[in-house]
Structures are given as C-alpha cells and as structure tokens.
PDB file of C-alpha atoms and ligand atoms in Angstrom:
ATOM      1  CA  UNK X 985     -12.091  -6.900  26.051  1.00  0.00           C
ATOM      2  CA  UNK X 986     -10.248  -6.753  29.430  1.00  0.00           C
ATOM      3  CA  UNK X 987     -12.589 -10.229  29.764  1.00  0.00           C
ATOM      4  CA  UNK X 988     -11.309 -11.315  26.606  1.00  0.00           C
ATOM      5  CA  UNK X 989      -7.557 -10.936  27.567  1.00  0.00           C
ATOM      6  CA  UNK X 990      -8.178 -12.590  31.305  1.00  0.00           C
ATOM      7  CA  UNK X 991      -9.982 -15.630  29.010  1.00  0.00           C
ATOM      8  CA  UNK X 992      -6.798 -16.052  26.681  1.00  0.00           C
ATOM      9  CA  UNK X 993      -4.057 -15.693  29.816  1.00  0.00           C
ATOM     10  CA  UNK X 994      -5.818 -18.456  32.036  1.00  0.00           C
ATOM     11  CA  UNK X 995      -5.551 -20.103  28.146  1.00  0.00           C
ATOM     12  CA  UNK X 996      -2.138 -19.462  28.298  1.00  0.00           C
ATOM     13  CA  UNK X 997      -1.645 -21.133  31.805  1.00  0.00           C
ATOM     14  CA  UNK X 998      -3.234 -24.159  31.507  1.00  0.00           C
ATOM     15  CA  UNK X 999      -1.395 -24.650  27.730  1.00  0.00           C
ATOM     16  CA  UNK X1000       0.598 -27.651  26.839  1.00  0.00           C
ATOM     17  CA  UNK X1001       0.417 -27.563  23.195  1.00  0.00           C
ATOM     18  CA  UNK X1002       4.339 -27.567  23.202  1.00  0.00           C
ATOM     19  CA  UNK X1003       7.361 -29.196  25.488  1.00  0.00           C
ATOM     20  CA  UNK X1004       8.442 -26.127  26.945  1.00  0.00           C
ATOM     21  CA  UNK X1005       5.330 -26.032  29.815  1.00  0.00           C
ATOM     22  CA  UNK X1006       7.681 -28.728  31.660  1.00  0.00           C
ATOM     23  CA  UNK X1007      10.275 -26.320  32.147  1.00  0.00           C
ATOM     24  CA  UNK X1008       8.457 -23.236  32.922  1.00  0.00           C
ATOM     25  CA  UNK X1009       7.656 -21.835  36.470  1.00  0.00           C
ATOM     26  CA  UNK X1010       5.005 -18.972  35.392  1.00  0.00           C
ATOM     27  CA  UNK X1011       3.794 -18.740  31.991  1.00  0.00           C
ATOM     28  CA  UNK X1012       4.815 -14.805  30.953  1.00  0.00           C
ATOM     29  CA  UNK X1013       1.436 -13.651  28.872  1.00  0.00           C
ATOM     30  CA  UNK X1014       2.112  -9.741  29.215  1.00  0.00           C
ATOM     31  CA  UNK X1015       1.161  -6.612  30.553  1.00  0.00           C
ATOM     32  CA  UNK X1016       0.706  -2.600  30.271  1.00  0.00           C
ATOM     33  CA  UNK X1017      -2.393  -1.031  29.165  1.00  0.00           C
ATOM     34  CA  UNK X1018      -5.017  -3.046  27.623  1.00  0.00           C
ATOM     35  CA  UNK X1019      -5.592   0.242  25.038  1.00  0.00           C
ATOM     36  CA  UNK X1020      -1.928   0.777  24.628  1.00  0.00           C
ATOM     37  CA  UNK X1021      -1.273   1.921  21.012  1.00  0.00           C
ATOM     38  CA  UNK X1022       2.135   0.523  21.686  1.00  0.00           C
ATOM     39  CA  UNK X1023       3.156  -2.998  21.961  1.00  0.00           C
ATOM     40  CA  UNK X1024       6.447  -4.767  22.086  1.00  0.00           C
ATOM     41  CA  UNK X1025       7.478  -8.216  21.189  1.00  0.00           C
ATOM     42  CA  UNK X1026      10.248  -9.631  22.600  1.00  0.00           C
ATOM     43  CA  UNK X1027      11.604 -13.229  22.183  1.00  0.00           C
ATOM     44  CA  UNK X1028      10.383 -14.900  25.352  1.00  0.00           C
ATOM     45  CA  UNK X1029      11.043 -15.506  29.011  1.00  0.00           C
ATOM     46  CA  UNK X1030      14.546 -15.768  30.147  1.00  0.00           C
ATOM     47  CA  UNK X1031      15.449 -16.695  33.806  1.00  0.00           C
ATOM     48  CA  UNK X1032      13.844 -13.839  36.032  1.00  0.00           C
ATOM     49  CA  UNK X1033      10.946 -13.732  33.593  1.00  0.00           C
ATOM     50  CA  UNK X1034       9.471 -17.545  34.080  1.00  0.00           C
ATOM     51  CA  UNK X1035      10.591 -17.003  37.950  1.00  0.00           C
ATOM     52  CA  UNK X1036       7.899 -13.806  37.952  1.00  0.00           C
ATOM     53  CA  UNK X1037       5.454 -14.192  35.250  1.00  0.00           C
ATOM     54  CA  UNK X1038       6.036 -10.873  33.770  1.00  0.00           C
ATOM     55  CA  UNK X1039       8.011  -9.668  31.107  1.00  0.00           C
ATOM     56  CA  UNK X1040      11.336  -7.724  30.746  1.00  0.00           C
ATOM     57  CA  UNK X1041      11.948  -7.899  34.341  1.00  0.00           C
ATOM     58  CA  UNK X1042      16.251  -8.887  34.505  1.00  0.00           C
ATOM     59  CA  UNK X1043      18.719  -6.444  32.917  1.00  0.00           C
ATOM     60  CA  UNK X1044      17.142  -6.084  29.386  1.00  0.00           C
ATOM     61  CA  UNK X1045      13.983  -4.980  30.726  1.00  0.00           C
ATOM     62  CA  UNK X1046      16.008  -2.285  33.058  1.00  0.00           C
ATOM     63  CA  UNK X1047      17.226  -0.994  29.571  1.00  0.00           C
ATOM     64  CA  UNK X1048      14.056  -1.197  28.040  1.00  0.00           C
ATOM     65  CA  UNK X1049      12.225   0.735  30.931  1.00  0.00           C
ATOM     66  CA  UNK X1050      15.093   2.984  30.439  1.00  0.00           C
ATOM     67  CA  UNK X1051      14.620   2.928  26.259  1.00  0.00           C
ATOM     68  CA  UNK X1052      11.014   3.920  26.920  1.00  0.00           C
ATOM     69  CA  UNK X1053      11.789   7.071  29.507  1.00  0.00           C
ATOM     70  CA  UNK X1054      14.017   8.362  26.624  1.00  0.00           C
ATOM     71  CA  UNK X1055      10.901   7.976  24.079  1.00  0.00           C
ATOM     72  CA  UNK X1056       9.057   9.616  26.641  1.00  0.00           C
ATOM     73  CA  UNK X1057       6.951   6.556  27.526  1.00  0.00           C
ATOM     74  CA  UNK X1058       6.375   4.616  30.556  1.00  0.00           C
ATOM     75  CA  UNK X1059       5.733   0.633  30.843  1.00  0.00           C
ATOM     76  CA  UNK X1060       1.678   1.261  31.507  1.00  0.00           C
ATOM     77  CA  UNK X1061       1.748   3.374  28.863  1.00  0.00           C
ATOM     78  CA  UNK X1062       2.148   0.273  26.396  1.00  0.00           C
ATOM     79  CA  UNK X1063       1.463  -3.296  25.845  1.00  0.00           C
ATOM     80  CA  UNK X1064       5.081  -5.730  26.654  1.00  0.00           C
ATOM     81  CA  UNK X1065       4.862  -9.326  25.386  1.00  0.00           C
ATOM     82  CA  UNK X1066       6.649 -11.784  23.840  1.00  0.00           C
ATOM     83  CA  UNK X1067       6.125 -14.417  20.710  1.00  0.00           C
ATOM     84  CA  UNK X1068       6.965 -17.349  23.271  1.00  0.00           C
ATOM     85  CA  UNK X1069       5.198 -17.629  26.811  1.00  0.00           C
ATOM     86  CA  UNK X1070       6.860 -20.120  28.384  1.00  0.00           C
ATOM     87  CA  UNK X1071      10.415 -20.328  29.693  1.00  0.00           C
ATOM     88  CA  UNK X1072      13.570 -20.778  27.010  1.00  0.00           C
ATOM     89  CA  UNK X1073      16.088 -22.594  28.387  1.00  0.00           C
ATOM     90  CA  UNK X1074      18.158 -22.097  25.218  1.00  0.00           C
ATOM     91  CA  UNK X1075      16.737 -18.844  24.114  1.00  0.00           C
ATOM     92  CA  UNK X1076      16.070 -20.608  21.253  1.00  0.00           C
ATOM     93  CA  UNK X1077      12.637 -21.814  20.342  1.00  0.00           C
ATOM     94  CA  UNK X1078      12.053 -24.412  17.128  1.00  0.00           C
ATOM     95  CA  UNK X1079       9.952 -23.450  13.839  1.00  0.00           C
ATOM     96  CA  UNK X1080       7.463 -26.084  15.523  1.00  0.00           C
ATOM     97  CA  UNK X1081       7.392 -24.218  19.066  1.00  0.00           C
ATOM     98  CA  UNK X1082       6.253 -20.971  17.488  1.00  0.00           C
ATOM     99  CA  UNK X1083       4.105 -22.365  15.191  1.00  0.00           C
ATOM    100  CA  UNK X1084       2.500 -23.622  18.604  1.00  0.00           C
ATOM    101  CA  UNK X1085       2.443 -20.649  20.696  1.00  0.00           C
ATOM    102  CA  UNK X1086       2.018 -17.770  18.277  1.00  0.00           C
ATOM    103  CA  UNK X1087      -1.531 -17.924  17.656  1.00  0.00           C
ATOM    104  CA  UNK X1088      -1.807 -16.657  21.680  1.00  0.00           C
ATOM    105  CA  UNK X1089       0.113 -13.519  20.313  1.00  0.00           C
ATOM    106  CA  UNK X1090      -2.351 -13.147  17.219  1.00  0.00           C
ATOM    107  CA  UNK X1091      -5.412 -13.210  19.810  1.00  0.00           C
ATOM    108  CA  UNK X1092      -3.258 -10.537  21.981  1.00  0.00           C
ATOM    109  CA  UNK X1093      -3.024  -8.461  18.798  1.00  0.00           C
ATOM    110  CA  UNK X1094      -6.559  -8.717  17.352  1.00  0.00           C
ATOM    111  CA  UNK X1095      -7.782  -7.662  21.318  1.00  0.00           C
ATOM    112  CA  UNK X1096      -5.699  -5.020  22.137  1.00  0.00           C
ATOM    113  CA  UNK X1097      -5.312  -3.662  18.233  1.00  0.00           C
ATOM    114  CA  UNK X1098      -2.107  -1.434  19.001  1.00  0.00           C
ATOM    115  CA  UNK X1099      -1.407   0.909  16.060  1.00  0.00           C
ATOM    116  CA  UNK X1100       2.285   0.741  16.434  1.00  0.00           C
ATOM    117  CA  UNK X1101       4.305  -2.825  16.710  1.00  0.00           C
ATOM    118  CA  UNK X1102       8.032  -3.341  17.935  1.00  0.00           C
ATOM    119  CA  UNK X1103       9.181  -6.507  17.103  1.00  0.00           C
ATOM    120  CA  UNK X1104      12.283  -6.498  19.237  1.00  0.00           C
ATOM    121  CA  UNK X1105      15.002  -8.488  17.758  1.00  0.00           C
ATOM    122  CA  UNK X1106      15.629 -10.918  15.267  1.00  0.00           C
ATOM    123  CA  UNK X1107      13.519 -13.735  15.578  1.00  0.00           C
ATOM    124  CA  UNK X1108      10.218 -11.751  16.851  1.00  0.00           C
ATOM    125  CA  UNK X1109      10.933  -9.542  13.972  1.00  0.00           C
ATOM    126  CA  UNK X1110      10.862 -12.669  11.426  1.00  0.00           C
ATOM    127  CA  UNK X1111       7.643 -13.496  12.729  1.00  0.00           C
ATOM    128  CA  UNK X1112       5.760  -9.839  12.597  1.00  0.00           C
ATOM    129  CA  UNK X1113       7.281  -9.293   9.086  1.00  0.00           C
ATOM    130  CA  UNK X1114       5.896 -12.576   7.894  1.00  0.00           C
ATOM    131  CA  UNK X1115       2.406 -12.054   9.759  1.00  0.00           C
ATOM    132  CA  UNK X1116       2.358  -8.827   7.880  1.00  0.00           C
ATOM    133  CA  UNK X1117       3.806 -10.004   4.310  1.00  0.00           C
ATOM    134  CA  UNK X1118       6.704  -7.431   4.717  1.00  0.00           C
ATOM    135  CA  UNK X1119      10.753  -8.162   3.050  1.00  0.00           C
ATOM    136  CA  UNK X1120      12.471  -9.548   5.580  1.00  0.00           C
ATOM    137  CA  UNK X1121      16.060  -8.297   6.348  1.00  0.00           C
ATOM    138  CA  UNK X1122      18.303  -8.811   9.401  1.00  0.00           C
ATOM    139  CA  UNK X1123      17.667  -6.374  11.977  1.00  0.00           C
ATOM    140  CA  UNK X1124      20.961  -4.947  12.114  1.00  0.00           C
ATOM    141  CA  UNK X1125      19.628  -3.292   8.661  1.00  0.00           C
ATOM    142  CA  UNK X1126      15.888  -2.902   9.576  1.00  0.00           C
ATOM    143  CA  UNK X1127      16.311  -1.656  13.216  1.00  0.00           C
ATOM    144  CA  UNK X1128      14.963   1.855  13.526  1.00  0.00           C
ATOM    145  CA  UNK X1129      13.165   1.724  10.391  1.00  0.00           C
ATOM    146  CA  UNK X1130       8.939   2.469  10.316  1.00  0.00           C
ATOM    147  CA  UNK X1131       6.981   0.782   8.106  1.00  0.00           C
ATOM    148  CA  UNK X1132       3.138   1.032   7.617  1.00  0.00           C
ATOM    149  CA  UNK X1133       1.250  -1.610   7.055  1.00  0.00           C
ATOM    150  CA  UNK X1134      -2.607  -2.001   5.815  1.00  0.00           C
ATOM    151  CA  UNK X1135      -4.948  -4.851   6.598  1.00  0.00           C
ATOM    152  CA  UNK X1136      -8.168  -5.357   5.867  1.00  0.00           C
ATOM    153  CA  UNK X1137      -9.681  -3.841   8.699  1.00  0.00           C
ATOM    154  CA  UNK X1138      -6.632  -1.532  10.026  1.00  0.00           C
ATOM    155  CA  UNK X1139      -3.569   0.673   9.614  1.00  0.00           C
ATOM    156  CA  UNK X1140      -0.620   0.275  11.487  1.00  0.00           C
ATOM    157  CA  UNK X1141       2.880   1.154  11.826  1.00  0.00           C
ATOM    158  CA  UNK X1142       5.697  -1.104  12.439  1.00  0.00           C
ATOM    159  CA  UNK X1143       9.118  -0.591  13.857  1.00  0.00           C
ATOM    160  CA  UNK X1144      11.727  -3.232  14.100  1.00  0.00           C
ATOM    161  CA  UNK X1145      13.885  -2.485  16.948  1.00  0.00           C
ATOM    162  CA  UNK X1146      17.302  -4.284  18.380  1.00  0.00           C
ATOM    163  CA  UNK X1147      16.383  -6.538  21.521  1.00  0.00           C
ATOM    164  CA  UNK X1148      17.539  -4.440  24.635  1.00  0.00           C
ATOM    165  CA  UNK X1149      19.777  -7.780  25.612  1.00  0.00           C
ATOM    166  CA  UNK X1150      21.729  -7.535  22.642  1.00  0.00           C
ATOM    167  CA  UNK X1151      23.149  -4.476  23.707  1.00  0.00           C
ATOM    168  CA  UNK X1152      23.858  -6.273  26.952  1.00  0.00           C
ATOM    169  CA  UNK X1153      25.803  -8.670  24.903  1.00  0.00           C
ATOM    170  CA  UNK X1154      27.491  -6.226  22.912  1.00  0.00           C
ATOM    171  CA  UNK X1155      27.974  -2.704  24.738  1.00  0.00           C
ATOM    172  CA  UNK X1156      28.572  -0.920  21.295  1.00  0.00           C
ATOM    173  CA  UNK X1157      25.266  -1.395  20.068  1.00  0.00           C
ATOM    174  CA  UNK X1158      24.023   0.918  23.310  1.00  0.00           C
ATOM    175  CA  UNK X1159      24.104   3.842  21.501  1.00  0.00           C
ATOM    176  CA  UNK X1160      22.451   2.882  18.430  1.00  0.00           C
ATOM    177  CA  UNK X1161      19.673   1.770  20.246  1.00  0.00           C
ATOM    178  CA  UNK X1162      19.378   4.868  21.838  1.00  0.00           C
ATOM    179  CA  UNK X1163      19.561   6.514  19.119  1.00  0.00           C
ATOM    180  CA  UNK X1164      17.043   4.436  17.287  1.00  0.00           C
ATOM    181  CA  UNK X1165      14.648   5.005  20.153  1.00  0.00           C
ATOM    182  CA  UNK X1166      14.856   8.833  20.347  1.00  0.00           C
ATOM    183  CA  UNK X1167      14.588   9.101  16.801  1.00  0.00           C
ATOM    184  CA  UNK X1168      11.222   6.309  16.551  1.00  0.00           C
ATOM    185  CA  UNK X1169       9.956   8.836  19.858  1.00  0.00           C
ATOM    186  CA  UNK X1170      10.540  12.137  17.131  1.00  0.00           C
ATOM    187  CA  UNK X1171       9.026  10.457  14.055  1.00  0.00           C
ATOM    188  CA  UNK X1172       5.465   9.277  15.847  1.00  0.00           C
ATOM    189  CA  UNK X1173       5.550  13.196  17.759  1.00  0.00           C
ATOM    190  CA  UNK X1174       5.548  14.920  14.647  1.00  0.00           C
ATOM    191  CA  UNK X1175       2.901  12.758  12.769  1.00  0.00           C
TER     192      UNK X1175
HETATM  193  S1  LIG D 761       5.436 -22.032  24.952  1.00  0.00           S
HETATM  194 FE1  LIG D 761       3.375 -21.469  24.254  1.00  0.00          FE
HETATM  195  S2  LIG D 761       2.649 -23.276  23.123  1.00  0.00           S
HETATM  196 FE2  LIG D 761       4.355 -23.938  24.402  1.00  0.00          FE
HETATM  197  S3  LIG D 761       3.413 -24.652  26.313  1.00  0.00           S
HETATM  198 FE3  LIG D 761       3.969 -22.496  26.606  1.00  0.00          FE
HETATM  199  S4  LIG D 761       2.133 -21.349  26.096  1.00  0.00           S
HETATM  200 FE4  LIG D 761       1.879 -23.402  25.240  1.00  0.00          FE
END
C-alpha cells in the first residue's frame, strides 16, 4: 500500500490535468500515518503550503496541531490532505478544477481506508457529503455533527468540522471549534 501511495504522489507531481500546476511550487499530496483511521480534508494549499509541499503548515495548521492535542491526537497519528493539490491563488477552486483533481483524493481514500473522515470546511465538506450521498447543509449547521455512513464494502463515520482558518478569520468561532473538537474526541472514546 505504502507503494501504492508513493505511485499516486509521483502521479500527483507530474499532473497537469488542470491550470493550477503553473502556479504551484510543490504539489501538497499529504501526510501522517498511512493506517491512520483518521483523515482530514482541508481545501487546498495556501501560501506556506505550495512553498513546502506539506499540508497545514501556516497559522491554520498551528491551530489544527493544536485542535488535535485537545482531541488527544497527534499529526502522525492521522492522515492530513486536502481535495486540491496544487496551489490556490484565490482559495477558490472552479466546479471544473475539482472535478480534475478529486479523483487523486478518491485513490488516497480507497488506499488508506480511514474509518473516520473530517471534511474541514465548506467546500471539502460539499464534496465528502456528495461522494457519500449525504444532505448537504452549510457547515455552520453541520460542524460537530457525526454521521455514519455504509458502502458497499465499509463503515465509516463522518464528521464535518469548521476549517481551522476560519477561526483565524473570525476569532469568535475559536471556541466553538474547540468545543466541537473535544466533544468529536468524547464521542469516538466512548464508542
Ligand atoms: S490541482 Fe490537481 S488536477 Fe490540477 S494540476 Fe494540481 S494535481 Fe493536477
């Protein structure tokens, strides 16, 4: 599997299906454990990200490392990624961008078959609740929430959360996530 995963970043690198490889400087495929149970999905690469090639790395990933200390969780204990690998200079990608790079996150899934999925933030949260057939609602009503999901060949759990730079944006929402995040970290302890 760890084979697998090398196979589908070196993919990843070499890709060109959409405009955005013009603008990146390192692809961002992901990282953690290639068993986690855990994986979060962020948006994409912002400025330190595509500078590195890993994810979460400026001030959102400082609060995430953070958020996952208070869950009782460290970074290798899970799987971080993102629905877009390359750079966003807008922080926006199109319908037709994802379309393009999303099957690189189905492969990621399918390998590393976490049990539990964070969808972190609005538009990463669109995409794992249409992969997975599930009502879609903003995530200022579905953050915190766990949902279980069947496929054919699986369970799993999902858990929309806020995107740790939306708290950067707007300081109130801090807490909440906290909150959201100790109370996710309580819920999968006593199952
Ligand atoms: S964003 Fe995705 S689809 Fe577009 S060039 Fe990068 S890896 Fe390829």
């Amino acid at each position: 599997m760890k084979d697998d995963l090398s196979r589908l970043k070196k993919k990843v690198e070499d890709c060109r299906k959409c405009k955005l490889w013009k603008t990146r400087n390192k692809p961002v495929f992901g990282e953690g454990s290639d068993n986690a149970k855990i994986m979060l999905i962020g948006l994409g690469p912002g400025y330190h990200e595509n500078l590195g090639g890993r994810p979460f790395v400026g001030a959102a990933g400082k609060l995430l490392t953070e958020l996952l200390t208070l869950a009782g969780r460290q970074r290798e204990d899970v799987y971080i990624t993102n629905i877009m690998k390359c750079y966003l200079p807008n922080n926006r990608p199109t319908e037709k961008q994802i379309k393009a790079c999303t099957p690189y996150l189905n492969e990621q899934v399918e390998l590393i078959k976490p049990t539990i999925i964070m969808p972190l933030g609005n538009i990463a949260n669109r995409y794992i609740f249409n992969k997975f057939q599930l009502p879609l609602a903003p995530i200022g009503k579905l953050h915190g929430k766990i949902l279980s999901i069947s496929t054919l060949l699986s369970q799993a759990t999902i858990i929309p959360m806020y995107h740790p730079a939306a708290a950067l944006r707007n300081p109130r929402l801090k807490d909440i996530i906290k909150i959201d995040w100790k109370q996710m970290a309580q819920a999968l302890n006593n199952e």
